[in-house]
Amino acid sequence: MFVGKLRPKRPHGEPDRGSAAVDFVLVGGVLALIFVSVIQLALVLHVRNTLIDAAGAGARYGALADRDSADARARTQQLIDSTLNPSYSQNVRVDEVNHGGTRTLRITVTAPFPALGLFGPAGMLEVQGHAPLPG
């Protein structure tokens, strides 16, 4: 004996109520946007960290006893040019500052913010590197 309800059968010409293709397009688009956003964030962090490292290395190089601020600027620009687009090394500023009673060489790099790939508005990203000067 059969207890329960039977489902009515669909006629062969009736389309599906839900469509996997629509679900795939909607979810795939959102996932692609999230993926591209994460890659862009990683690129921004890479550029920022590379500029900070180049500024710090240039400052330490310029703070050596036989070097000056022109050497520090050239070294910083060389490091940036070898790792990033040369447009990132166009604005490198070198200053001698007094920081807590210690003479310090400060290198400031102002570069484009990589908003879309490596391209973006100029002058939006500013990083600094410091090194104590010999007494």
PDB file of C-alpha atoms in Angstrom:
ATOM      1  CA  MET A   1       0.000   0.000   0.000  1.00  0.00           C
ATOM      2  CA  PHE A   2       1.319   3.500  -0.917  1.00  0.00           C
ATOM      3  CA  VAL A   3       1.110   6.327   1.623  1.00  0.00           C
ATOM      4  CA  GLY A   4       2.059   9.905   0.696  1.00  0.00           C
ATOM      5  CA  LYS A   5       1.667  12.329  -2.112  1.00  0.00           C
ATOM      6  CA  LEU A   6       2.908  11.865  -5.606  1.00  0.00           C
ATOM      7  CA  ARG A   7       4.482  14.769  -7.410  1.00  0.00           C
ATOM      8  CA  PRO A   8       2.702  15.762 -10.539  1.00  0.00           C
ATOM      9  CA  LYS A   9       4.819  15.212 -13.610  1.00  0.00           C
ATOM     10  CA  ARG A  10       5.832  18.182 -15.719  1.00  0.00           C
ATOM     11  CA  PRO A  11       4.934  18.258 -19.335  1.00  0.00           C
ATOM     12  CA  HIS A  12       7.991  17.920 -21.585  1.00  0.00           C
ATOM     13  CA  GLY A  13       7.702  21.446 -23.021  1.00  0.00           C
ATOM     14  CA  GLU A  14       7.806  23.314 -19.673  1.00  0.00           C
ATOM     15  CA  PRO A  15      11.164  25.071 -18.990  1.00  0.00           C
ATOM     16  CA  ASP A  16      13.128  24.720 -15.760  1.00  0.00           C
ATOM     17  CA  ARG A  17      12.134  27.114 -13.010  1.00  0.00           C
ATOM     18  CA  GLY A  18      15.750  27.810 -11.962  1.00  0.00           C
ATOM     19  CA  SER A  19      18.692  28.017 -14.284  1.00  0.00           C
ATOM     20  CA  ALA A  20      22.252  27.051 -13.413  1.00  0.00           C
ATOM     21  CA  ALA A  21      23.563  29.318 -16.175  1.00  0.00           C
ATOM     22  CA  VAL A  22      22.121  32.424 -14.512  1.00  0.00           C
ATOM     23  CA  ASP A  23      23.525  31.370 -11.145  1.00  0.00           C
ATOM     24  CA  PHE A  24      26.929  30.795 -12.716  1.00  0.00           C
ATOM     25  CA  VAL A  25      26.992  34.244 -14.334  1.00  0.00           C
ATOM     26  CA  LEU A  26      25.895  36.047 -11.163  1.00  0.00           C
ATOM     27  CA  VAL A  27      28.264  34.220  -8.822  1.00  0.00           C
ATOM     28  CA  GLY A  28      31.105  34.143 -11.361  1.00  0.00           C
ATOM     29  CA  GLY A  29      30.949  37.913 -11.845  1.00  0.00           C
ATOM     30  CA  VAL A  30      31.127  38.592  -8.113  1.00  0.00           C
ATOM     31  CA  LEU A  31      33.979  36.117  -7.645  1.00  0.00           C
ATOM     32  CA  ALA A  32      35.913  37.647 -10.551  1.00  0.00           C
ATOM     33  CA  LEU A  33      35.500  41.128  -9.041  1.00  0.00           C
ATOM     34  CA  ILE A  34      36.726  39.914  -5.644  1.00  0.00           C
ATOM     35  CA  PHE A  35      39.696  38.150  -7.264  1.00  0.00           C
ATOM     36  CA  VAL A  36      40.758  41.236  -9.242  1.00  0.00           C
ATOM     37  CA  SER A  37      40.362  43.423  -6.135  1.00  0.00           C
ATOM     38  CA  VAL A  38      42.621  41.154  -4.078  1.00  0.00           C
ATOM     39  CA  ILE A  39      45.256  41.133  -6.840  1.00  0.00           C
ATOM     40  CA  GLN A  40      45.120  44.959  -7.049  1.00  0.00           C
ATOM     41  CA  LEU A  41      45.471  45.273  -3.267  1.00  0.00           C
ATOM     42  CA  ALA A  42      48.503  42.976  -3.388  1.00  0.00           C
ATOM     43  CA  LEU A  43      50.008  45.148  -6.141  1.00  0.00           C
ATOM     44  CA  VAL A  44      49.451  48.353  -4.123  1.00  0.00           C
ATOM     45  CA  LEU A  45      51.132  46.798  -1.083  1.00  0.00           C
ATOM     46  CA  HIS A  46      54.013  45.516  -3.217  1.00  0.00           C
ATOM     47  CA  VAL A  47      54.617  48.978  -4.719  1.00  0.00           C
ATOM     48  CA  ARG A  48      54.416  50.669  -1.306  1.00  0.00           C
ATOM     49  CA  ASN A  49      56.797  48.188   0.339  1.00  0.00           C
ATOM     50  CA  THR A  50      59.233  48.399  -2.581  1.00  0.00           C
ATOM     51  CA  LEU A  51      59.306  52.202  -2.363  1.00  0.00           C
ATOM     52  CA  ILE A  52      59.840  52.101   1.417  1.00  0.00           C
ATOM     53  CA  ASP A  53      62.689  49.622   0.998  1.00  0.00           C
ATOM     54  CA  ALA A  54      64.335  51.687  -1.754  1.00  0.00           C
ATOM     55  CA  ALA A  55      64.061  54.889   0.310  1.00  0.00           C
ATOM     56  CA  GLY A  56      65.562  53.193   3.370  1.00  0.00           C
ATOM     57  CA  ALA A  57      68.378  51.583   1.395  1.00  0.00           C
ATOM     58  CA  GLY A  58      69.145  54.878  -0.343  1.00  0.00           C
ATOM     59  CA  ALA A  59      69.228  56.700   2.995  1.00  0.00           C
ATOM     60  CA  ARG A  60      71.602  54.132   4.503  1.00  0.00           C
ATOM     61  CA  TYR A  61      73.818  54.325   1.412  1.00  0.00           C
ATOM     62  CA  GLY A  62      73.900  58.128   1.562  1.00  0.00           C
ATOM     63  CA  ALA A  63      74.715  58.079   5.278  1.00  0.00           C
ATOM     64  CA  LEU A  64      78.009  56.257   4.709  1.00  0.00           C
ATOM     65  CA  ALA A  65      81.099  58.325   5.517  1.00  0.00           C
ATOM     66  CA  ASP A  66      82.275  58.640   1.905  1.00  0.00           C
ATOM     67  CA  ARG A  67      78.831  59.373   0.373  1.00  0.00           C
ATOM     68  CA  ASP A  68      76.588  62.427   0.125  1.00  0.00           C
ATOM     69  CA  SER A  69      72.943  63.260  -0.568  1.00  0.00           C
ATOM     70  CA  ALA A  70      73.394  63.088  -4.356  1.00  0.00           C
ATOM     71  CA  ASP A  71      74.622  59.497  -3.997  1.00  0.00           C
ATOM     72  CA  ALA A  72      71.595  58.707  -1.823  1.00  0.00           C
ATOM     73  CA  ARG A  73      69.194  60.125  -4.424  1.00  0.00           C
ATOM     74  CA  ALA A  74      70.908  58.260  -7.277  1.00  0.00           C
ATOM     75  CA  ARG A  75      70.895  54.980  -5.342  1.00  0.00           C
ATOM     76  CA  THR A  76      67.199  55.334  -4.481  1.00  0.00           C
ATOM     77  CA  GLN A  77      66.276  56.105  -8.087  1.00  0.00           C
ATOM     78  CA  GLN A  78      68.369  53.184  -9.333  1.00  0.00           C
ATOM     79  CA  LEU A  79      66.642  50.756  -6.952  1.00  0.00           C
ATOM     80  CA  ILE A  80      63.172  51.992  -7.901  1.00  0.00           C
ATOM     81  CA  ASP A  81      63.959  51.910 -11.637  1.00  0.00           C
ATOM     82  CA  SER A  82      65.204  48.331 -11.404  1.00  0.00           C
ATOM     83  CA  THR A  83      62.025  47.056  -9.725  1.00  0.00           C
ATOM     84  CA  LEU A  84      59.166  49.335 -10.802  1.00  0.00           C
ATOM     85  CA  ASN A  85      58.177  51.618 -13.637  1.00  0.00           C
ATOM     86  CA  PRO A  86      60.682  54.523 -14.016  1.00  0.00           C
ATOM     87  CA  SER A  87      57.848  57.024 -13.473  1.00  0.00           C
ATOM     88  CA  TYR A  88      57.892  56.000  -9.808  1.00  0.00           C
ATOM     89  CA  SER A  89      61.404  57.437  -9.291  1.00  0.00           C
ATOM     90  CA  GLN A  90      60.770  60.900 -10.741  1.00  0.00           C
ATOM     91  CA  ASN A  91      60.162  62.653  -7.411  1.00  0.00           C
ATOM     92  CA  VAL A  92      62.873  61.723  -4.886  1.00  0.00           C
ATOM     93  CA  ARG A  93      63.735  64.353  -2.263  1.00  0.00           C
ATOM     94  CA  VAL A  94      66.715  64.170   0.118  1.00  0.00           C
ATOM     95  CA  ASP A  95      66.879  66.243   3.328  1.00  0.00           C
ATOM     96  CA  GLU A  96      69.103  66.380   6.388  1.00  0.00           C
ATOM     97  CA  VAL A  97      66.901  66.655   9.469  1.00  0.00           C
ATOM     98  CA  ASN A  98      67.423  66.657  13.222  1.00  0.00           C
ATOM     99  CA  HIS A  99      65.411  63.811  14.685  1.00  0.00           C
ATOM    100  CA  GLY A 100      65.571  63.512  18.477  1.00  0.00           C
ATOM    101  CA  GLY A 101      68.947  65.237  18.649  1.00  0.00           C
ATOM    102  CA  THR A 102      70.456  63.031  15.940  1.00  0.00           C
ATOM    103  CA  ARG A 103      71.340  64.257  12.462  1.00  0.00           C
ATOM    104  CA  THR A 104      69.390  62.077  10.088  1.00  0.00           C
ATOM    105  CA  LEU A 105      69.272  61.700   6.321  1.00  0.00           C
ATOM    106  CA  ARG A 106      65.640  61.542   5.187  1.00  0.00           C
ATOM    107  CA  ILE A 107      64.621  60.416   1.711  1.00  0.00           C
ATOM    108  CA  THR A 108      61.054  61.109   0.617  1.00  0.00           C
ATOM    109  CA  VAL A 109      59.648  59.394  -2.472  1.00  0.00           C
ATOM    110  CA  THR A 110      56.396  60.703  -3.934  1.00  0.00           C
ATOM    111  CA  ALA A 111      54.965  58.340  -6.534  1.00  0.00           C
ATOM    112  CA  PRO A 112      51.749  57.557  -8.396  1.00  0.00           C
ATOM    113  CA  PHE A 113      49.158  55.496  -6.553  1.00  0.00           C
ATOM    114  CA  PRO A 114      48.669  52.291  -8.583  1.00  0.00           C
ATOM    115  CA  ALA A 115      44.872  52.442  -8.886  1.00  0.00           C
ATOM    116  CA  LEU A 116      44.500  50.393 -12.075  1.00  0.00           C
ATOM    117  CA  GLY A 117      47.463  48.120 -12.612  1.00  0.00           C
ATOM    118  CA  LEU A 118      50.567  50.282 -12.282  1.00  0.00           C
ATOM    119  CA  PHE A 119      48.726  53.376 -13.536  1.00  0.00           C
ATOM    120  CA  GLY A 120      47.040  55.919 -11.335  1.00  0.00           C
ATOM    121  CA  PRO A 121      46.982  59.481 -10.052  1.00  0.00           C
ATOM    122  CA  ALA A 122      50.414  61.026  -9.562  1.00  0.00           C
ATOM    123  CA  GLY A 123      51.680  62.189  -6.196  1.00  0.00           C
ATOM    124  CA  MET A 124      49.223  60.201  -4.104  1.00  0.00           C
ATOM    125  CA  LEU A 125      51.718  57.796  -2.517  1.00  0.00           C
ATOM    126  CA  GLU A 126      54.465  59.246  -0.293  1.00  0.00           C
ATOM    127  CA  VAL A 127      56.969  57.156   1.658  1.00  0.00           C
ATOM    128  CA  GLN A 128      60.105  57.996   3.641  1.00  0.00           C
ATOM    129  CA  GLY A 129      63.345  56.315   4.578  1.00  0.00           C
ATOM    130  CA  HIS A 130      65.723  57.469   7.329  1.00  0.00           C
ATOM    131  CA  ALA A 131      69.313  56.804   8.348  1.00  0.00           C
ATOM    132  CA  PRO A 132      71.479  58.428  11.036  1.00  0.00           C
ATOM    133  CA  LEU A 133      74.380  60.481   9.723  1.00  0.00           C
ATOM    134  CA  PRO A 134      77.864  59.949  11.135  1.00  0.00           C
ATOM    135  CA  GLY A 135      78.787  62.452  13.822  1.00  0.00           C
TER     136      GLY A 135
END
